[in-house]
Amino acid sequence: MADDISTLRRILHQHRRIAVVGLSAEWHRPSYFAARYMQQHGYTIFPVNPRYAGGEVLGRPCVASLAELAEPVDMVDVFRRTEDVLPIAQQAIAIGAKCLWQQIGVVNDEADALVRAAGLDSVMDRCVKIEHARLFGGLHWAGVNTRVISAKRPVVS
């Protein structure tokens, strides 16, 4: 599992096309808030949720499953229960994703081992939005200890 600062920074820098599995269309849900934040920071979001399939979420077409995506993605960000992650991990491998990211509270060790064995990056029990804000500037302005010691803001190209 990737949890050191340099690896998380590399993942967030390189994987700019994110399929968000379980993305809600309701603005107050954590999945919506995190995906919108990432979208506002230059990431392309691909909503995956059978509830909204055929419609749009965050101005993007929503599909029911990863297999239905019309374009390649780099990262699969999972907002589902831990027990739902293994089939999502299998789909992530099948579509050629490069990273499986399990959100805060989601820890499926079997899915983690499966994707790592297939050569994917794997992150568990972390929020993509919080990690982006922590590592690329944002949280430190609110007085949050980001555990990143530097006098300079990192440059994102």
XYZ file of N, CA and C in Angstrom:
471
model
N 0.834 -1.183 0.000
C 0.000 0.000 0.000
C 0.875 1.241 0.000
N 0.509 2.208 -0.808
C 1.251 3.458 -0.904
C 0.760 4.422 0.162
N 1.630 4.786 1.095
C 1.196 5.769 2.080
C 2.295 6.758 2.469
N 3.444 6.691 1.796
C 4.479 7.669 2.088
C 4.240 8.912 1.216
N 4.739 10.026 1.661
C 4.468 11.307 1.013
C 4.930 11.328 -0.441
N 6.104 10.841 -0.725
C 6.600 10.911 -2.103
C 5.755 10.055 -3.047
N 5.318 8.896 -2.586
C 4.482 8.038 -3.432
C 3.104 8.657 -3.644
N 2.498 9.177 -2.591
C 1.188 9.826 -2.742
C 1.285 11.031 -3.670
N 2.350 11.792 -3.525
C 2.536 12.959 -4.406
C 2.687 12.505 -5.861
N 3.455 11.450 -6.094
C 3.626 10.936 -7.460
C 2.292 10.463 -8.039
N 1.533 9.710 -7.247
C 0.241 9.209 -7.718
C -0.676 10.367 -8.098
N -0.788 11.350 -7.230
C -1.684 12.479 -7.502
C -1.186 13.351 -8.646
N 0.107 13.374 -8.853
C 0.669 14.163 -9.961
C 0.474 13.457 -11.300
N 0.643 12.149 -11.339
C 0.599 11.404 -12.598
C -0.787 10.937 -13.007
N -1.640 10.636 -12.063
C -2.944 10.031 -12.373
C -4.039 11.097 -12.365
N -4.252 11.729 -13.508
C -5.130 12.897 -13.617
C -6.546 12.567 -14.089
N -6.788 11.337 -14.500
C -8.108 10.922 -14.999
C -8.676 9.918 -13.989
N -9.688 10.361 -13.232
C -10.162 9.586 -12.085
C -11.600 9.119 -12.284
N -11.790 7.799 -12.252
C -13.135 7.220 -12.211
C -13.529 7.145 -10.742
N -14.624 7.798 -10.386
C -15.079 7.803 -8.997
C -16.268 6.850 -8.882
N -16.016 5.690 -8.292
C -17.043 4.665 -8.138
C -17.847 4.975 -6.876
N -19.155 5.170 -7.070
C -20.015 5.543 -5.955
C -20.198 7.044 -5.849
N -19.858 7.775 -6.902
C -20.005 9.230 -6.897
C -21.480 9.598 -6.839
N -21.834 10.396 -5.852
C -23.212 10.836 -5.673
C -23.444 12.157 -6.402
N -24.674 12.382 -6.846
C -25.048 13.659 -7.463
C -25.504 14.662 -6.408
N -25.538 14.250 -5.157
C -25.977 15.121 -4.066
C -24.778 15.907 -3.534
N -24.876 17.243 -3.583
C -23.745 18.124 -3.290
C -23.174 17.952 -1.887
N -23.976 17.487 -0.940
C -23.514 17.385 0.441
C -22.839 16.051 0.761
N -22.797 15.135 -0.179
C -22.165 13.840 0.046
C -20.636 13.961 -0.105
N -19.866 13.226 0.693
C -18.406 13.307 0.606
C -17.858 12.993 -0.789
N -18.444 12.031 -1.487
C -17.948 11.677 -2.823
C -18.076 12.858 -3.779
N -19.186 13.572 -3.714
C -19.409 14.733 -4.574
C -18.403 15.835 -4.234
N -18.255 16.096 -2.949
C -17.358 17.159 -2.493
C -15.915 16.884 -2.922
N -15.465 15.636 -2.727
C -14.086 15.282 -3.097
C -13.887 15.332 -4.609
N -14.843 14.788 -5.373
C -14.711 14.782 -6.833
C -14.752 16.200 -7.393
N -15.604 17.027 -6.844
C -15.686 18.424 -7.309
C -14.379 19.162 -7.031
N -13.821 18.947 -5.855
C -12.532 19.548 -5.515
C -11.467 19.128 -6.533
N -11.391 17.829 -6.813
C -10.381 17.343 -7.751
C -10.629 17.906 -9.152
N -11.883 17.981 -9.556
C -12.233 18.548 -10.857
C -11.785 20.007 -10.929
N -11.982 20.760 -9.862
C -11.580 22.161 -9.812
C -10.064 22.329 -9.813
N -9.352 21.265 -9.533
C -7.889 21.310 -9.539
C -7.300 20.620 -10.772
N -8.084 20.537 -11.834
C -7.569 20.094 -13.125
C -7.674 18.617 -13.431
N -8.294 17.848 -12.558
C -8.453 16.417 -12.802
C -9.737 16.185 -13.613
N -9.725 15.171 -14.464
C -10.913 14.796 -15.209
C -11.626 13.696 -14.424
N -12.893 13.920 -14.129
C -13.674 12.995 -13.312
C -14.605 12.181 -14.201
N -14.676 10.883 -13.934
C -15.557 9.958 -14.641
C -16.504 9.340 -13.603
N -17.741 9.833 -13.522
C -18.688 9.309 -12.531
C -19.120 7.874 -12.847
N -19.096 7.022 -11.815
C -19.536 5.628 -11.953
C -20.511 5.340 -10.810
N -21.786 5.209 -11.168
C -22.810 4.928 -10.177
C -24.070 4.479 -10.912
N -24.515 3.234 -10.699
C -25.694 2.751 -11.428
C -26.948 3.590 -11.177
N -27.006 4.236 -10.030
C -28.170 5.070 -9.689
C -28.348 6.241 -10.653
N -27.250 6.772 -11.163
C -27.292 7.944 -12.037
C -26.877 7.631 -13.472
N -26.694 6.350 -13.787
C -26.240 5.952 -15.126
C -27.177 6.512 -16.192
N -26.574 7.033 -17.252
C -27.343 7.651 -18.330
C -27.544 9.137 -18.127
N -27.313 9.612 -16.928
C -27.420 11.034 -16.621
C -26.044 11.657 -16.486
N -25.990 12.777 -15.814
C -24.723 13.466 -15.590
C -24.516 13.753 -14.117
N -23.259 13.725 -13.705
C -22.850 14.153 -12.374
C -21.636 15.043 -12.581
N -21.650 16.211 -11.991
C -20.575 17.195 -12.154
C -20.353 17.543 -13.631
N -21.421 17.544 -14.399
C -21.333 17.904 -15.806
C -20.710 16.843 -16.688
N -20.550 15.644 -16.162
C -19.931 14.545 -16.904
C -20.914 13.382 -16.998
N -20.902 12.636 -18.111
C -21.803 11.488 -18.225
C -21.461 10.411 -17.201
N -22.502 9.859 -16.593
C -22.323 8.836 -15.567
C -22.627 7.460 -16.148
N -21.804 6.478 -15.790
C -22.010 5.095 -16.229
C -22.251 4.210 -15.003
N -22.785 3.020 -15.260
C -23.120 2.098 -14.171
C -21.923 1.321 -13.647
N -20.923 1.076 -14.506
C -19.761 0.286 -14.070
C -18.513 0.747 -14.810
N -17.369 0.359 -14.287
C -16.098 0.728 -14.911
C -16.004 0.196 -16.341
N -16.578 -0.965 -16.594
C -16.524 -1.577 -17.926
C -17.220 -0.721 -18.982
N -18.114 0.151 -18.567
C -18.862 0.997 -19.499
C -18.160 2.305 -19.844
N -17.025 2.577 -19.234
C -16.311 3.822 -19.523
C -15.858 3.842 -20.973
N -16.066 4.973 -21.634
C -15.711 5.106 -23.050
C -14.269 5.552 -23.233
N -13.638 6.030 -22.168
C -12.268 6.538 -22.236
C -11.427 5.875 -21.153
N -10.119 5.832 -21.355
C -9.253 5.246 -20.320
C -9.160 6.159 -19.096
N -8.945 5.549 -17.947
C -8.744 6.304 -16.707
C -7.432 5.858 -16.071
N -6.879 6.736 -15.248
C -5.634 6.432 -14.546
C -5.899 5.848 -13.160
N -6.895 6.419 -12.490
C -7.167 6.052 -11.102
C -8.631 5.668 -10.942
N -8.869 4.677 -10.088
C -10.226 4.318 -9.689
C -10.328 4.659 -8.204
N -11.145 5.656 -7.892
C -11.351 6.144 -6.534
C -12.650 5.533 -6.019
N -12.580 4.766 -4.931
C -13.716 3.958 -4.488
C -14.415 4.557 -3.268
N -15.670 4.954 -3.464
C -16.553 5.388 -2.394
C -17.635 4.329 -2.197
N -17.233 3.143 -1.810
C -18.144 2.022 -1.582
C -17.717 1.318 -0.296
N -18.564 0.423 0.190
C -18.230 -0.350 1.387
C -17.037 -1.261 1.108
N -16.316 -1.581 2.156
C -15.138 -2.441 2.045
C -15.449 -3.741 1.317
N -16.577 -4.370 1.631
C -16.911 -5.656 1.019
C -17.232 -5.547 -0.470
N -17.447 -4.344 -0.978
C -17.744 -4.135 -2.402
C -16.501 -3.881 -3.256
N -15.342 -3.775 -2.637
C -14.144 -3.307 -3.343
C -13.503 -4.368 -4.246
N -13.513 -5.626 -3.861
C -12.804 -6.642 -4.645
C -13.261 -6.698 -6.107
N -14.569 -6.751 -6.406
C -14.961 -6.751 -7.818
C -14.579 -5.457 -8.538
N -14.563 -4.349 -7.813
C -14.147 -3.074 -8.400
C -12.664 -3.133 -8.740
N -11.870 -3.733 -7.859
C -10.435 -3.891 -8.113
C -10.210 -4.745 -9.352
N -10.978 -5.808 -9.495
C -10.866 -6.670 -10.675
C -11.209 -5.894 -11.944
N -12.249 -5.062 -11.877
C -12.621 -4.237 -13.026
C -11.546 -3.194 -13.332
N -10.945 -2.628 -12.281
C -9.891 -1.632 -12.473
C -8.718 -2.237 -13.241
N -8.361 -3.454 -12.906
C -7.290 -4.151 -13.625
C -7.708 -4.388 -15.069
N -8.940 -4.842 -15.262
C -9.436 -5.179 -16.607
C -9.465 -3.968 -17.538
N -9.736 -2.778 -17.006
C -9.811 -1.592 -17.870
C -8.458 -0.891 -18.025
N -7.438 -1.393 -17.353
C -6.103 -0.828 -17.501
C -5.817 0.386 -16.635
N -6.540 0.517 -15.529
C -6.258 1.616 -14.595
C -4.868 1.428 -13.992
N -4.311 2.494 -13.473
C -2.960 2.438 -12.918
C -2.942 2.532 -11.395
N -4.100 2.857 -10.805
C -4.156 3.032 -9.354
C -5.556 2.718 -8.839
N -5.626 2.042 -7.697
C -6.876 1.839 -6.980
C -6.766 2.603 -5.677
N -7.695 3.538 -5.456
C -7.669 4.380 -4.262
C -8.922 4.088 -3.454
N -8.753 3.550 -2.237
C -9.869 3.270 -1.336
C -9.979 4.428 -0.336
N -11.133 5.044 -0.288
C -11.348 6.225 0.530
C -11.262 5.938 2.030
N -11.329 6.986 2.832
C -11.263 6.862 4.286
C -12.322 5.865 4.764
N -11.897 4.931 5.601
C -12.800 3.925 6.138
C -12.947 2.702 5.255
N -12.348 2.726 4.071
C -12.441 1.596 3.146
C -11.077 0.905 3.108
N -11.033 -0.327 3.626
C -9.778 -1.077 3.684
C -10.070 -2.526 3.297
N -9.775 -2.861 2.051
C -9.944 -4.238 1.588
C -8.559 -4.757 1.220
N -7.975 -5.535 2.125
C -6.617 -6.049 1.934
C -6.512 -6.982 0.729
N -7.548 -7.749 0.472
C -7.529 -8.663 -0.665
C -7.473 -7.886 -1.984
N -8.260 -6.818 -2.083
C -8.240 -5.973 -3.277
C -6.887 -5.283 -3.414
N -6.334 -4.841 -2.301
C -5.017 -4.205 -2.289
C -3.957 -5.159 -2.845
N -3.934 -6.385 -2.344
C -2.945 -7.371 -2.805
C -3.145 -7.693 -4.284
N -4.390 -7.814 -4.709
C -4.698 -8.135 -6.102
C -4.178 -7.058 -7.051
N -4.465 -5.803 -6.752
C -4.034 -4.743 -7.678
C -2.524 -4.543 -7.633
N -1.930 -4.686 -6.464
C -0.470 -4.560 -6.403
C 0.211 -5.676 -7.195
N -0.333 -6.886 -7.121
C 0.211 -8.006 -7.890
C 0.078 -7.760 -9.389
N -0.925 -6.985 -9.781
C -1.137 -6.649 -11.197
C -0.338 -5.413 -11.620
N 0.423 -4.831 -10.687
C 1.279 -3.701 -11.021
C 0.661 -2.330 -10.817
N -0.516 -2.263 -10.195
C -1.162 -0.983 -9.943
C -0.690 -0.396 -8.622
N -0.741 0.923 -8.522
C -0.567 1.583 -7.233
C -1.825 1.320 -6.425
N -1.685 1.278 -5.102
C -2.834 1.043 -4.241
C -2.750 1.940 -3.014
N -3.855 2.616 -2.733
C -3.955 3.476 -1.554
C -5.220 3.063 -0.813
N -5.120 2.925 0.508
C -6.287 2.550 1.309
C -6.477 3.521 2.464
N -7.742 3.702 2.837
C -8.102 4.459 4.036
C -7.589 5.905 4.011
N -7.636 6.523 2.827
C -7.231 7.920 2.691
C -8.189 8.625 1.739
N -8.351 9.918 1.943
C -9.205 10.722 1.067
C -8.340 11.419 0.025
N -8.687 11.238 -1.240
C -7.926 11.826 -2.334
C -7.910 13.355 -2.227
N -9.013 13.944 -1.826
C -9.098 15.401 -1.695
C -8.209 15.902 -0.561
N -8.278 15.241 0.583
C -7.460 15.650 1.725
C -5.979 15.501 1.398
N -5.609 14.382 0.771
C -4.201 14.173 0.436
C -3.722 15.199 -0.590
N -4.546 15.525 -1.561
C -4.157 16.541 -2.544
C -3.950 17.881 -1.853
N -4.887 18.276 -1.020
C -4.770 19.553 -0.312
C -3.558 19.562 0.618
N -3.296 18.454 1.269
C -2.160 18.355 2.192
C -0.829 18.441 1.457
N -0.734 17.776 0.308
C 0.553 17.663 -0.370
C 0.810 18.751 -1.408
N -0.246 19.386 -1.907
C -0.060 20.389 -2.950
C -0.541 21.768 -2.522
N -0.657 21.985 -1.232
C -0.994 23.312 -0.727
C -2.475 23.447 -0.472
N -2.824 23.936 0.680
C -4.225 24.116 1.002
C -4.481 23.935 2.485
N -4.185 22.769 2.996
C -4.477 22.515 4.408
C -3.581 23.331 5.340
N -2.340 23.566 4.965
C -1.435 24.267 5.866
C -1.883 25.698 6.137
N -2.642 26.298 5.237
C -3.130 27.659 5.451
C -4.197 27.684 6.542
N -4.826 26.570 6.810
C -5.850 26.492 7.852
C -5.246 26.087 9.196
N -3.928 25.954 9.258
C -3.265 25.599 10.501
C -3.220 24.110 10.765
N -3.430 23.309 9.741
C -3.395 21.856 9.897
C -1.966 21.372 9.688
N -1.490 20.496 10.556
C -0.157 19.941 10.425
C -0.159 18.920 9.293
N 0.467 19.276 8.181
C 0.467 18.406 7.007
C 1.619 17.411 7.006
N 2.515 17.488 7.955
C 3.703 16.643 8.044
C 4.637 16.827 6.849
N 4.468 17.904 6.106
C 5.349 18.227 4.999
C 6.111 19.474 5.405
N 7.434 19.351 5.534
C 8.243 20.480 5.992
C 8.926 21.102 4.784
N 8.552 22.321 4.477
C 9.129 23.027 3.357
C 8.769 24.491 3.429
N 9.672 25.332 2.969
C 9.401 26.760 2.911
C 8.766 27.137 1.581
N 8.747 26.198 0.651
C 8.208 26.474 -0.687
C 6.999 25.597 -0.956
N 6.049 26.160 -1.710
C 4.916 25.370 -2.166
C 5.387 24.490 -3.321
N 4.943 23.239 -3.369
C 5.340 22.381 -4.493
C 4.717 22.882 -5.796
N 5.457 22.776 -6.872
C 4.990 23.179 -8.182
C 4.359 21.978 -8.856
N 3.148 22.151 -9.344
C 2.440 21.087 -10.056
C 2.381 21.475 -11.511
N 2.915 20.598 -12.356
C 2.896 20.922 -13.794
C 1.831 20.139 -14.496
